[in-house]
Amino acid sequence: MTLLALGINHKTAAVEVREQVAFTPSQLESALTELKHLPSVREAAVLSTCNRTELYCVTEPDGEKTILDWLGRFHGLAVEQLTQCAYHYLDEAAAKHLMRVASGLDSMVLGEPQILGQIKDAYQQARSLKGLGGELERLFQHTFAVAKQVRTETGIGENPVSVAYAAVSLASRIFANFSRSRALLIGAGETIELVARHLREAGIQELIVANRTMERAERLAGDVGGKAITLGDIPKALERADIVIASTASPLPILGKGMVERALKVRRHRPMFMVDIAVPRDIEPQVGNLDDVFLYTVDDLQEVIEENRRHRQVAANQAEELIALGVEHWQHERRVRGAGDLIRRYREQGEALRKASEEQAIAQLARGEDPEKVIRRLTQQLTNKLLHGPTLRLREASGAERHDIIQAAESLLLDPAAPSQDSK
């Protein structure tokens, strides 16, 4: 069986593609169930964020094509389109990739902490739906330990910078004084919570939180001294908003061009700054064509993010060393487990042969046969049975000039301390 990591991310695909491949929360259960039931898949977990969609599977050696075909069918995309932007890693490389992702080294914002929580959510969901077996279970647990070590032993997590921070930083370049600005935040998840806290720390005049669930909006608004509204109240709130930042799990846009046009008329065309962090997008791309609207997607935050990347590169190099050690440790444990399974099967085979010979000898004794002859016959038969398989394989290896097998067999099967026939 092969460990496979297959996916797309912000480095390989534009937001237009990523939003087509992303799994909404309502799709994850059915997607994971379908993936797990593919003939070549033994274990599976799905990670889907605004910047990446990744599948982690234990599969047959040729399972990658089957999984890629399934991903295309699920989202109604041509496999050729996915192939152009998808990446895949096998075994050691797959383990290393997951550890790098969990440590924030593969994120758009180097070292951002949110991704580890998202991986833990993906792990818990896969576990609850029985998508995990021993291989992925151990990999995720090992990954969490390595990510924790990276956070505690390097400076990768100091002064946390996220996509949320980058969005607020970009807004500050347009609105020099936040104390005169009003912000409308759409969504109430972790990213919007971070945006709200950054805006509050920057001295924003007014914060409005719009969410499908009023209870969650009220909870976040209460924490940051803002006001909570429902999604139905957005058109009115939009008329007062200088800054709009959206991040929901909605499969369809929440803000359309017409709604924003009407708000701009009421505002007498005072400029609006908008950042759409969501994938799929919450704001129709056509909104960006309107005068007096500055619309950015998560991909447009790259300049702010690159500045952060430069500051954290030293810590990232230290983190890469810890991950290399983590992968080495994971590989060692995996090899030990593999040998353990082989030893168990070999012992079971030997025990089956011993039991069969023992039952035969007991039956012979019960018939009154000479005990000495029975014992001699028993040891001879047992020796022949135990040596038959290895002897046959060694002859085949010798005929095929597989000297590596011959040398390995000599190391495994012969006791150097045992006396040879020549020494007698």
XYZ file of C-alpha atoms in Angstrom, residues 5-412:
408
model
C -1.055 13.223 -0.833
C -2.858 14.755 -3.828
C -4.178 18.287 -4.191
C -3.998 21.846 -5.468
C -3.078 25.037 -3.634
C -2.449 28.754 -4.069
C 0.891 28.038 -5.743
C -0.488 25.757 -8.460
C -3.978 27.131 -9.162
C -5.680 30.521 -9.327
C -8.639 31.272 -7.076
C -11.029 30.613 -9.993
C -9.879 26.981 -10.048
C -9.499 26.561 -6.295
C -13.092 27.594 -5.659
C -14.300 24.912 -8.090
C -12.294 22.208 -6.330
C -13.034 23.321 -2.756
C -15.389 21.200 -0.644
C -18.079 23.090 1.249
C -18.760 21.900 4.824
C -22.000 20.291 3.642
C -20.104 18.314 0.964
C -17.300 16.974 3.145
C -19.158 14.031 4.647
C -20.404 12.666 1.342
C -17.051 13.353 -0.328
C -15.106 11.498 2.326
C -17.564 8.600 2.245
C -17.279 8.307 -1.555
C -13.496 8.600 -1.473
C -13.160 5.934 1.210
C -15.296 3.520 -0.829
C -13.176 3.714 -3.985
C -11.818 0.183 -4.673
C -8.179 1.266 -4.455
C -8.517 3.389 -1.290
C -8.036 1.921 2.199
C -7.868 5.127 4.271
C -8.703 8.746 3.456
C -8.838 12.289 4.861
C -9.868 15.537 3.125
C -8.386 18.979 3.853
C -10.177 21.919 2.222
C -9.353 25.576 2.971
C -9.407 28.824 1.030
C -5.879 28.164 -0.212
C -5.782 24.398 -0.716
C -7.776 21.231 -1.298
C -5.817 18.092 -0.451
C -6.625 14.395 -0.220
C -4.530 12.128 1.998
C -5.024 8.450 1.193
C -3.596 5.012 1.788
C -4.104 3.405 -1.586
C -2.970 0.801 -4.067
C 0.192 1.775 -5.985
C -1.911 2.747 -9.036
C -4.628 4.503 -7.012
C -3.669 8.067 -7.927
C -5.461 8.049 -11.288
C -8.632 6.602 -9.736
C -8.648 9.305 -7.059
C -7.989 12.098 -9.559
C -10.827 10.812 -11.768
C -13.136 10.782 -8.735
C -12.185 14.347 -7.773
C -13.017 15.527 -11.282
C -16.390 13.723 -11.274
C -17.325 15.063 -7.848
C -16.776 18.678 -8.907
C -17.768 18.307 -12.551
C -14.300 19.157 -13.847
C -12.288 17.590 -16.639
C -9.424 15.460 -15.352
C -7.127 17.206 -17.840
C -7.887 20.537 -16.154
C -7.077 19.101 -12.722
C -3.912 17.423 -13.949
C -2.505 20.787 -15.055
C -2.593 22.206 -11.526
C -2.563 19.145 -9.235
C 0.467 17.874 -7.359
C 1.037 14.523 -5.724
C 3.481 13.116 -3.189
C 4.090 9.473 -2.266
C 5.138 7.851 1.015
C 8.079 9.798 2.523
C 7.365 12.883 0.372
C 3.664 12.765 1.338
C 4.530 12.660 5.048
C 6.960 15.554 4.645
C 4.357 17.593 2.751
C 1.742 17.163 5.488
C 4.252 18.147 8.179
C 5.254 21.264 6.198
C 1.609 22.219 5.704
C 0.818 21.729 9.408
C 3.823 23.844 10.411
C 2.753 26.728 8.155
C 5.702 26.347 5.778
C 3.520 25.749 2.723
C 1.034 28.527 3.500
C 0.579 31.746 1.574
C 1.506 33.526 4.804
C 4.647 31.763 6.026
C 4.114 30.367 9.503
C 0.413 31.230 9.774
C -1.111 29.296 12.682
C -4.674 28.674 11.448
C -3.753 25.794 9.150
C -2.857 23.467 12.041
C -6.364 23.853 13.465
C -7.848 23.173 10.032
C -5.783 19.974 9.706
C -6.945 18.864 13.146
C -10.549 19.440 12.041
C -9.937 17.367 8.897
C -8.406 14.619 11.031
C -11.347 14.579 13.449
C -13.879 14.430 10.634
C -12.034 11.594 8.877
C -11.826 9.768 12.183
C -15.530 10.195 12.955
C -16.438 8.842 9.517
C -14.051 5.897 9.921
C -11.794 7.132 7.135
C -8.655 6.554 9.180
C -6.800 3.314 9.737
C -3.502 2.723 11.469
C -1.344 4.352 8.785
C -3.065 7.759 8.584
C -3.832 7.785 12.306
C -0.147 7.467 13.148
C 0.860 9.972 10.451
C -1.504 12.664 11.726
C -0.495 12.136 15.349
C 3.184 12.323 14.392
C 2.491 15.435 12.315
C 0.794 17.203 15.225
C 3.801 16.459 17.436
C 6.239 17.840 14.831
C 4.131 20.975 14.250
C 4.038 21.622 18.001
C 7.811 21.252 18.164
C 8.222 23.714 15.284
C 6.005 26.242 17.070
C 7.807 25.960 20.392
C 11.413 25.668 19.207
C 11.525 28.213 16.355
C 10.352 31.778 15.867
C 7.951 30.799 13.108
C 4.946 31.682 15.266
C 6.200 34.951 16.707
C 4.069 37.999 15.890
C 1.507 35.829 14.062
C 0.624 37.153 10.646
C -2.312 35.687 8.756
C -4.350 36.363 5.662
C -6.633 38.316 8.005
C -3.748 40.528 9.088
C -2.647 41.002 5.472
C -6.174 42.137 4.534
C -6.251 44.745 7.308
C -2.714 45.854 6.458
C -3.744 46.411 2.838
C -6.807 48.388 3.957
C -4.568 50.666 6.013
C -2.814 51.744 2.802
C -6.086 53.112 1.467
C -7.627 54.401 4.718
C -4.850 56.114 6.655
C -7.114 56.784 9.654
C -9.299 53.863 10.722
C -10.911 56.001 13.434
C -13.032 57.590 10.697
C -13.855 54.342 8.898
C -16.630 51.780 9.254
C -16.162 48.089 8.493
C -18.646 45.411 7.459
C -17.451 41.872 8.103
C -19.351 39.040 6.419
C -19.031 35.708 8.207
C -18.216 34.821 11.798
C -15.563 32.128 11.491
C -11.967 32.132 12.687
C -10.636 34.285 9.843
C -13.275 36.993 10.317
C -12.689 36.885 14.068
C -8.998 37.632 13.430
C -9.941 40.445 11.016
C -12.262 41.948 13.630
C -9.577 41.899 16.316
C -6.985 43.470 14.003
C -9.428 46.210 13.013
C -10.373 46.878 16.619
C -6.684 47.143 17.574
C -6.187 49.541 14.653
C -8.907 51.823 16.083
C -11.772 51.232 13.632
C -14.716 53.568 14.285
C -17.479 50.988 13.789
C -17.663 47.226 13.234
C -20.675 45.388 11.839
C -20.687 41.583 11.727
C -23.110 39.902 9.310
C -23.683 36.177 9.492
C -26.239 33.599 8.464
C -26.573 32.535 12.111
C -27.436 35.536 14.269
C -26.191 33.877 17.450
C -22.641 33.548 16.129
C -22.677 37.100 14.799
C -23.793 38.414 18.191
C -21.101 36.433 19.997
C -18.311 37.834 17.808
C -19.755 41.358 17.773
C -19.953 41.282 21.569
C -16.294 40.265 21.829
C -15.064 43.145 19.654
C -17.576 45.843 20.556
C -19.433 45.673 17.257
C -22.972 45.252 16.017
C -24.493 41.995 14.723
C -26.829 41.701 11.736
C -28.170 38.930 9.513
C -27.202 38.438 5.871
C -30.535 39.963 4.903
C -29.475 43.257 6.488
C -26.321 43.568 4.386
C -27.711 45.921 1.665
C -28.476 48.615 4.258
C -25.194 48.106 6.134
C -23.288 48.270 2.846
C -24.341 51.910 2.426
C -22.259 52.853 5.502
C -19.312 50.505 5.000
C -15.941 51.867 3.935
C -14.273 48.474 4.400
C -15.897 45.140 3.517
C -14.136 41.871 4.267
C -15.906 38.582 3.544
C -15.082 35.013 4.497
C -17.978 32.544 4.610
C -18.533 28.960 3.515
C -21.337 29.931 1.131
C -21.219 28.064 -2.205
C -22.643 31.158 -3.979
C -21.664 34.866 -3.891
C -23.316 36.953 -1.179
C -22.534 40.379 -2.654
C -23.562 41.008 -6.251
C -22.777 43.868 -8.584
C -26.290 45.312 -8.402
C -26.329 45.418 -4.593
C -22.977 47.238 -4.493
C -24.053 49.693 -7.233
C -27.101 50.708 -5.204
C -24.985 51.181 -2.095
C -22.497 53.360 -3.990
C -25.290 55.686 -5.147
C -26.445 56.184 -1.567
C -22.817 56.766 -0.523
C -22.425 59.339 -3.301
C -19.576 57.243 -4.636
C -17.340 57.438 -1.626
C -14.752 54.643 -2.173
C -15.220 51.151 -0.770
C -12.380 48.768 -0.017
C -13.296 45.074 -0.300
C -11.366 41.892 0.357
C -12.872 38.520 -0.531
C -10.997 35.896 1.453
C -13.520 33.130 0.771
C -13.143 30.211 -1.640
C -15.638 29.897 -3.332
C -15.834 33.696 -3.524
C -18.393 35.699 -1.545
C -18.212 38.763 -3.811
C -18.993 38.581 -7.532
C -15.815 39.349 -9.547
C -17.813 41.904 -11.595
C -17.975 44.117 -8.503
C -14.324 44.925 -9.108
C -15.261 46.659 -12.387
C -17.260 49.347 -10.566
C -15.771 52.790 -10.122
C -14.921 53.669 -6.513
C -14.587 50.000 -5.528
C -11.218 48.473 -4.682
C -11.806 44.713 -4.722
C -9.090 42.256 -3.758
C -9.114 38.461 -3.514
C -6.950 36.305 -1.312
C -4.441 36.037 -4.167
C -3.973 39.815 -4.234
C -2.537 39.880 -0.721
C 0.766 38.496 -1.984
C 2.815 41.686 -1.486
C 1.969 41.938 2.202
C 2.518 38.235 2.583
C 5.938 38.269 0.907
C 7.127 40.892 3.377
C 6.115 38.560 6.166
C 7.874 35.676 4.455
C 11.202 37.505 4.405
C 11.012 38.213 8.125
C 10.322 34.579 8.953
C 12.747 32.848 6.623
C 15.388 32.163 9.285
C 12.805 30.483 11.508
C 11.504 28.588 8.475
C 14.973 27.142 7.834
C 15.088 25.893 11.426
C 11.614 24.438 11.000
C 12.690 22.552 7.860
C 15.447 20.849 9.865
C 12.958 19.761 12.539
C 10.618 18.434 9.850
C 13.450 16.460 8.223
C 14.119 14.813 11.591
C 10.386 14.227 12.018
C 10.124 12.488 8.654
C 13.168 10.362 9.462
C 11.603 9.303 12.764
C 8.276 8.534 11.051
C 10.053 6.438 8.414
C 11.940 4.477 11.079
C 8.731 3.685 12.969
C 7.027 2.693 9.725
C 9.860 0.313 8.821
C 9.781 -1.207 12.295
C 6.039 -1.749 11.995
C 6.530 -3.307 8.562
C 9.102 -5.762 9.958
C 6.770 -6.493 12.861
C 3.988 -7.505 10.482
C 6.397 -9.758 8.557
C 7.659 -11.366 11.755
C 4.110 -11.967 12.935
C 3.101 -13.653 9.665
C 6.298 -15.752 9.620
C 5.738 -16.921 13.197
C 2.091 -17.753 12.422
C 3.254 -19.837 9.467
C 5.817 -21.641 11.614
C 3.271 -22.235 14.365
C 0.805 -23.711 11.867
C 3.468 -26.148 10.628
C 4.430 -27.082 14.211
C 0.829 -27.675 15.220
C 0.138 -29.889 12.195
C 3.266 -31.982 12.861
C 2.428 -32.248 16.545
C -1.097 -33.504 15.860
C 0.268 -36.068 13.418
C 2.826 -37.307 15.976
C 0.223 -37.565 18.748
C -2.013 -39.623 16.464
C 0.901 -41.956 15.648
C 1.676 -42.417 19.341
C -1.995 -43.134 20.026
C -1.822 -45.954 17.481
C 1.038 -47.486 19.472
C 3.931 -46.669 17.139
C 7.479 -46.651 18.526
C 7.958 -43.275 20.328
C 11.592 -42.961 19.235
C 10.643 -43.432 15.568
C 7.755 -40.972 15.930
C 10.063 -38.314 17.392
C 12.711 -38.822 14.702
C 10.054 -38.660 11.974
C 8.519 -35.560 13.591
C 11.784 -33.591 13.694
C 12.725 -34.618 10.165
C 9.320 -33.661 8.727
C 9.225 -30.374 10.637
C 12.725 -29.443 9.447
C 11.791 -30.222 5.830
C 8.588 -28.193 6.037
C 10.287 -25.173 7.604
C 13.162 -25.180 5.098
C 11.206 -26.028 1.946
C 9.948 -22.504 1.176
C 13.225 -20.629 1.816
C 15.228 -23.303 -0.052
C 12.975 -23.053 -3.107
C 13.173 -19.215 -3.111
C 16.967 -19.300 -2.768
C 17.304 -21.613 -5.772
C 15.065 -19.333 -7.816
C 17.112 -16.285 -6.717
C 20.354 -18.029 -7.617
C 19.030 -18.957 -11.055
C 17.988 -15.339 -11.625
C 21.368 -14.090 -10.334
C 19.672 -12.134 -7.553
C 22.818 -11.809 -5.472
C 21.134 -9.226 -3.225
C 18.619 -11.868 -2.083
C 21.386 -14.445 -1.565
C 23.378 -12.022 0.579
C 20.302 -10.997 2.585
C 19.396 -14.661 3.146
C 22.908 -15.420 4.386
C 22.626 -12.600 6.900
C 19.124 -13.583 8.014
